[in-house]
mmCIF file with all atom_site columns, C-alpha atoms in Angstrom:
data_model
loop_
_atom_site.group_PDB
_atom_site.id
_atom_site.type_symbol
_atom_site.label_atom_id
_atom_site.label_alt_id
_atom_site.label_comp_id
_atom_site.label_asym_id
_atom_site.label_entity_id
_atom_site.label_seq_id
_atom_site.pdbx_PDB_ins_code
_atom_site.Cartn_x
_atom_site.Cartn_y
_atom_site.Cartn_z
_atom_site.occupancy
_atom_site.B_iso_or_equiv
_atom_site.pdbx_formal_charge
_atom_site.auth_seq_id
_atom_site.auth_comp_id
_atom_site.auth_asym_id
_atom_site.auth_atom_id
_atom_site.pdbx_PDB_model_num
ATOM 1   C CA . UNK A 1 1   ? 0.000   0.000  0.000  1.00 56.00 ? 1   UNK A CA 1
ATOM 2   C CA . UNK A 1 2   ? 1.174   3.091  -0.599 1.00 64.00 ? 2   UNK A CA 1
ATOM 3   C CA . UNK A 1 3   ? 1.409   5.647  2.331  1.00 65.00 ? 3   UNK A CA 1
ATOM 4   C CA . UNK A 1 4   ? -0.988  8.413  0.974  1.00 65.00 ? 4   UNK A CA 1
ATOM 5   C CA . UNK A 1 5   ? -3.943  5.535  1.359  1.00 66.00 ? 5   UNK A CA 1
ATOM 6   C CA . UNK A 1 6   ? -2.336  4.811  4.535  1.00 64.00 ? 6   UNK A CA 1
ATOM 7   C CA . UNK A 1 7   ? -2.753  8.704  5.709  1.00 62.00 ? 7   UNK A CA 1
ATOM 8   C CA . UNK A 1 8   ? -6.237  8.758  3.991  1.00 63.00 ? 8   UNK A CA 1
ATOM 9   C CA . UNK A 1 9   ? -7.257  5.482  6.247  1.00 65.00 ? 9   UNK A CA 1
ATOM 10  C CA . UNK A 1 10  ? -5.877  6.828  9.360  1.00 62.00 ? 10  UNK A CA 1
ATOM 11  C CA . UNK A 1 11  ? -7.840  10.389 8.928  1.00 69.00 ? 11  UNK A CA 1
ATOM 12  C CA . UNK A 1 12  ? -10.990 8.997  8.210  1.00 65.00 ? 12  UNK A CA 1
ATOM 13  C CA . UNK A 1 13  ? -11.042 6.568  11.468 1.00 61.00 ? 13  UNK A CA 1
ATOM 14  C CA . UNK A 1 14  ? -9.724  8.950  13.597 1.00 57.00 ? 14  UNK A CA 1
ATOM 15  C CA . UNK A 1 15  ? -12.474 11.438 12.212 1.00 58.00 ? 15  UNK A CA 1
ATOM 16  C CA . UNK A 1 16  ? -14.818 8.341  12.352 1.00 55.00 ? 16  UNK A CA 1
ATOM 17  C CA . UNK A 1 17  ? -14.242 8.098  16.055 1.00 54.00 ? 17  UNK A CA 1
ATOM 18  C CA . UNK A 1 18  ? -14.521 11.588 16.684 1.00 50.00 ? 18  UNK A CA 1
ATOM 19  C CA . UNK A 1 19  ? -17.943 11.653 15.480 1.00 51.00 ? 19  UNK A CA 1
ATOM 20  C CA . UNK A 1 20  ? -19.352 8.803  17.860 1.00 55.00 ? 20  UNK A CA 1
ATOM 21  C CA . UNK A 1 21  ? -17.305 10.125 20.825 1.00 58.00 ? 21  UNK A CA 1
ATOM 22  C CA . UNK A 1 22  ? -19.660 13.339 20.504 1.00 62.00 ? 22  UNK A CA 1
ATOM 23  C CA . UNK A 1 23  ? -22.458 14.478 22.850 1.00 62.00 ? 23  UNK A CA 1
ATOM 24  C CA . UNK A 1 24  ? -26.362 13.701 21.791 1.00 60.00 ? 24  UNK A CA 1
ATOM 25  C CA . UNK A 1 25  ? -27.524 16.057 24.130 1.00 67.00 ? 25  UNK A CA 1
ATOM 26  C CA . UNK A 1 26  ? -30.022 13.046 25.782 1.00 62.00 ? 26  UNK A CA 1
ATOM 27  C CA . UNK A 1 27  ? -32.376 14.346 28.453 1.00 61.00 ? 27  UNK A CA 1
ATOM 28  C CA . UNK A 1 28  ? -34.083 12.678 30.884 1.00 60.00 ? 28  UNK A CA 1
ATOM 29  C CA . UNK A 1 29  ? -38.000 12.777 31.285 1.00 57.00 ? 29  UNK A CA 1
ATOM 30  C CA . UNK A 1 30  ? -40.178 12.952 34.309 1.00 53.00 ? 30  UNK A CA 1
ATOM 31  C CA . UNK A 1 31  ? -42.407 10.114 33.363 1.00 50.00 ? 31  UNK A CA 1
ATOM 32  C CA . UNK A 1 32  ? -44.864 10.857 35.569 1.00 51.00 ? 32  UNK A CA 1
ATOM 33  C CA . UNK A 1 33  ? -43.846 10.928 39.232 1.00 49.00 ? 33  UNK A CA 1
ATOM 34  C CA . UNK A 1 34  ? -44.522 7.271  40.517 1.00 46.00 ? 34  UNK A CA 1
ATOM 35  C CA . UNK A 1 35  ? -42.142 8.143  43.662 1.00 47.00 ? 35  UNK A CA 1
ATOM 36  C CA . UNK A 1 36  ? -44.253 8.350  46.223 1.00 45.00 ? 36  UNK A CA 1
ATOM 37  C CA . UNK A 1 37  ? -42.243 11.589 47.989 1.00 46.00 ? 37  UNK A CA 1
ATOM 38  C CA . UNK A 1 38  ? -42.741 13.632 44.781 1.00 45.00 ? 38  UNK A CA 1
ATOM 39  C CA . UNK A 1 39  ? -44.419 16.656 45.398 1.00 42.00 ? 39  UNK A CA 1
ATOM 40  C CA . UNK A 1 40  ? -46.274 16.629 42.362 1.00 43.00 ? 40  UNK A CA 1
ATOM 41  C CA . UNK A 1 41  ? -50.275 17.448 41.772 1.00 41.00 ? 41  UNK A CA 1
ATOM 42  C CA . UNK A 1 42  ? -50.964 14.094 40.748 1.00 47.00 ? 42  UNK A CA 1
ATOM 43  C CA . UNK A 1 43  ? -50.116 12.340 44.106 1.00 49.00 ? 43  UNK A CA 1
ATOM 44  C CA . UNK A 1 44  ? -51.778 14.580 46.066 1.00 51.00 ? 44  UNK A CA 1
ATOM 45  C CA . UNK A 1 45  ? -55.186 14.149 43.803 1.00 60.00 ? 45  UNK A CA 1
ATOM 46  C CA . UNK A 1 46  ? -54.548 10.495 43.290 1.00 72.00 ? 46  UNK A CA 1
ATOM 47  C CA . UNK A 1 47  ? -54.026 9.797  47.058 1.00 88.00 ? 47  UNK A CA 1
ATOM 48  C CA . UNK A 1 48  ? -56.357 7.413  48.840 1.00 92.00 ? 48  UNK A CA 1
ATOM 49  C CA . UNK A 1 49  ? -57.423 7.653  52.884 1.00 93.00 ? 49  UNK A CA 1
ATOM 50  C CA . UNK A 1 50  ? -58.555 4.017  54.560 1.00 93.00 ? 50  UNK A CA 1
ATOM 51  C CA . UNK A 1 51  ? -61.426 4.152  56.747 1.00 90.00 ? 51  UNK A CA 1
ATOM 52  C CA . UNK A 1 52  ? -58.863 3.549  59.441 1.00 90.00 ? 52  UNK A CA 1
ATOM 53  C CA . UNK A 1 53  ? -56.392 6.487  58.392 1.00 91.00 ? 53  UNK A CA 1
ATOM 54  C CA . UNK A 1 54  ? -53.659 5.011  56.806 1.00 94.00 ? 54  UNK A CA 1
ATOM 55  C CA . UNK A 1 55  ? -52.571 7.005  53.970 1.00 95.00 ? 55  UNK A CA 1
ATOM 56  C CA . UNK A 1 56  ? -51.657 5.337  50.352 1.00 96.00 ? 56  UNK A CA 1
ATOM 57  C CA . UNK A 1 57  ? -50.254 6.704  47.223 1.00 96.00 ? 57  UNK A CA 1
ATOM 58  C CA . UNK A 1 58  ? -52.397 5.376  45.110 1.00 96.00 ? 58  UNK A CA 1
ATOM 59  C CA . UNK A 1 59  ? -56.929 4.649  44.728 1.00 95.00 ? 59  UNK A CA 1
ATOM 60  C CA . UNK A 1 60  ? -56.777 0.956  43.547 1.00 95.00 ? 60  UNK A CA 1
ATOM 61  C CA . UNK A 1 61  ? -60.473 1.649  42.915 1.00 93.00 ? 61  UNK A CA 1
ATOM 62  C CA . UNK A 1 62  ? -59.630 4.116  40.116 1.00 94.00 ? 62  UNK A CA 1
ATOM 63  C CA . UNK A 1 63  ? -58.604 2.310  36.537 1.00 95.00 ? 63  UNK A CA 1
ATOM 64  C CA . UNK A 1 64  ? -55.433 4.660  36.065 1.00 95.00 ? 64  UNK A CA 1
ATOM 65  C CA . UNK A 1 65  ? -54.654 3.831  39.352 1.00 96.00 ? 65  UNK A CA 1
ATOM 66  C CA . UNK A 1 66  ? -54.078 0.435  39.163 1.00 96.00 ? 66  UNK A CA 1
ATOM 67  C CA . UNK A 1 67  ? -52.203 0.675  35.732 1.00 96.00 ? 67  UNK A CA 1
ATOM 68  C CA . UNK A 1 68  ? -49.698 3.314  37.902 1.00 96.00 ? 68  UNK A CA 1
ATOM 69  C CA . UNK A 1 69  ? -49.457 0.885  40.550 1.00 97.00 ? 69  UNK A CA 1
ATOM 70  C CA . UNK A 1 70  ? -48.873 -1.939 38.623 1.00 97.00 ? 70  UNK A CA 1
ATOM 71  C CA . UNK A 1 71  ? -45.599 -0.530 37.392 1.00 97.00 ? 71  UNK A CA 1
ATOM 72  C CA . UNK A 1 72  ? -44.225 0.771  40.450 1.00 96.00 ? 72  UNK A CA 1
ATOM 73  C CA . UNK A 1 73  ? -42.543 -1.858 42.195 1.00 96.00 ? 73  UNK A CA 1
ATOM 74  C CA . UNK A 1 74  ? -41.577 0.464  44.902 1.00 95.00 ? 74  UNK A CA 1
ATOM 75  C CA . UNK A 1 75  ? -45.291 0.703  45.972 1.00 96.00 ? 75  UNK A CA 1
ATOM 76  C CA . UNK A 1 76  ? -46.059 -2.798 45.943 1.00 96.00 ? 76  UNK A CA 1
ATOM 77  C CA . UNK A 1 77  ? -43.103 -3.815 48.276 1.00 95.00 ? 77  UNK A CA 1
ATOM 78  C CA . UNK A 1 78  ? -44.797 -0.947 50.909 1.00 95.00 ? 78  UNK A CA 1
ATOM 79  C CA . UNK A 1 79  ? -47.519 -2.982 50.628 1.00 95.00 ? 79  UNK A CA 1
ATOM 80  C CA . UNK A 1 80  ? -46.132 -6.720 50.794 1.00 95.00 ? 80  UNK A CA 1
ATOM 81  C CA . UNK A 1 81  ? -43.996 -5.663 54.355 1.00 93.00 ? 81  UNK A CA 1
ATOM 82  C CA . UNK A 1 82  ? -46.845 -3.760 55.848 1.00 93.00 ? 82  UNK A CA 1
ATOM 83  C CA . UNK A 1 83  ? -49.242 -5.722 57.639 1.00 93.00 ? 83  UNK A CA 1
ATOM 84  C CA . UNK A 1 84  ? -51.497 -2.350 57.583 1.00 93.00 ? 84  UNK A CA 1
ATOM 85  C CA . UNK A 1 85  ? -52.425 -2.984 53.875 1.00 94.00 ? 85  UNK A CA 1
ATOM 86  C CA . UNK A 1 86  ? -53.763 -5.983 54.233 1.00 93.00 ? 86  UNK A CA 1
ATOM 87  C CA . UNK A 1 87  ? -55.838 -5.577 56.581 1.00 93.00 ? 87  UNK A CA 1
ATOM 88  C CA . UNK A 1 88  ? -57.454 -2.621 54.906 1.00 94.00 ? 88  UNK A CA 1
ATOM 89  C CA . UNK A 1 89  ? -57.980 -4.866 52.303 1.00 93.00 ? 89  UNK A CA 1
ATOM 90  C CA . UNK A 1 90  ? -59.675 -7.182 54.400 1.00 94.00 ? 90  UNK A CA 1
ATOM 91  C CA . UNK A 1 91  ? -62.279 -4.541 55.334 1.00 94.00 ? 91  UNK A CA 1
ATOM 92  C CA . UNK A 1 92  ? -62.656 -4.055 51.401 1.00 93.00 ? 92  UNK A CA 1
ATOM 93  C CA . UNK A 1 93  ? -60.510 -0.997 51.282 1.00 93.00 ? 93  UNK A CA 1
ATOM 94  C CA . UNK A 1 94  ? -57.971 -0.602 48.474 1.00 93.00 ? 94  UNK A CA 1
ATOM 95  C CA . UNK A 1 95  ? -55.449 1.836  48.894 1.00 95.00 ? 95  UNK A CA 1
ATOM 96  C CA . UNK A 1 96  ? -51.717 1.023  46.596 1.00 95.00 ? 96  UNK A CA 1
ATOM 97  C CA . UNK A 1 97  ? -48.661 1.949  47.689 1.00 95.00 ? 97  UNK A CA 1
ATOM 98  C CA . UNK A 1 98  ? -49.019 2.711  51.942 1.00 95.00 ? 98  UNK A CA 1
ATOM 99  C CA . UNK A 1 99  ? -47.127 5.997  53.035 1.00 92.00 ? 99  UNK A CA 1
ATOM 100 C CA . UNK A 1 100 ? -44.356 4.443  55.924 1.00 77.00 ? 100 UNK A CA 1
ATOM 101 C CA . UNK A 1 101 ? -44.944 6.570  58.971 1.00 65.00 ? 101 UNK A CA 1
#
């Protein structure tokens, strides 16, 4: 090979490189606020009282509701460890997502 292709080569993968070593400028997104110590408007209309006070993140009697809850993992492990949820449930009350006092 001669060692003008050579160069060429070399300056068109080091250029090459440069370009994919560059910045995209990605973002991220609020998605919604599924952590339950967000501040947003959404938890505090979403929010759901038991007859016996305890305080949950989400209304499991509201469609959207459930869909949110369904895909926050972080609410549903409240829930398994806190012998408070179930036995709201047990008197038919279905808060998502128990606040830890």
């Amino acid at each position: 090979m001669k060692k003008t292709t050579i160069l060429f080569m070399a300056i068109i993968g080091a250029n090459s490189g440069a370009a994919l070593a560059e910045s995209i400028g990605w973002q991220p997104i609020n998605s919604g606020g599924t952590s339950y110590d967000s501040d947003d408007s959404y938890n505090r209309d979403s929010s759901y009282e038991s007859s016996s006070g305890n305080q949950y993140q989400y209304n499991l009697n509201k469609p959207t509701d459930r869909i949110r809850y369904e895909h926050d993992p972080s609410a549903q492990i409240r829930d398994k460890y806190n012998p408070r949820t179930n036995i709201d449930r047990n008197q038919g009350q279905y808060g998502g997502g128990i606040y830890n006092d």
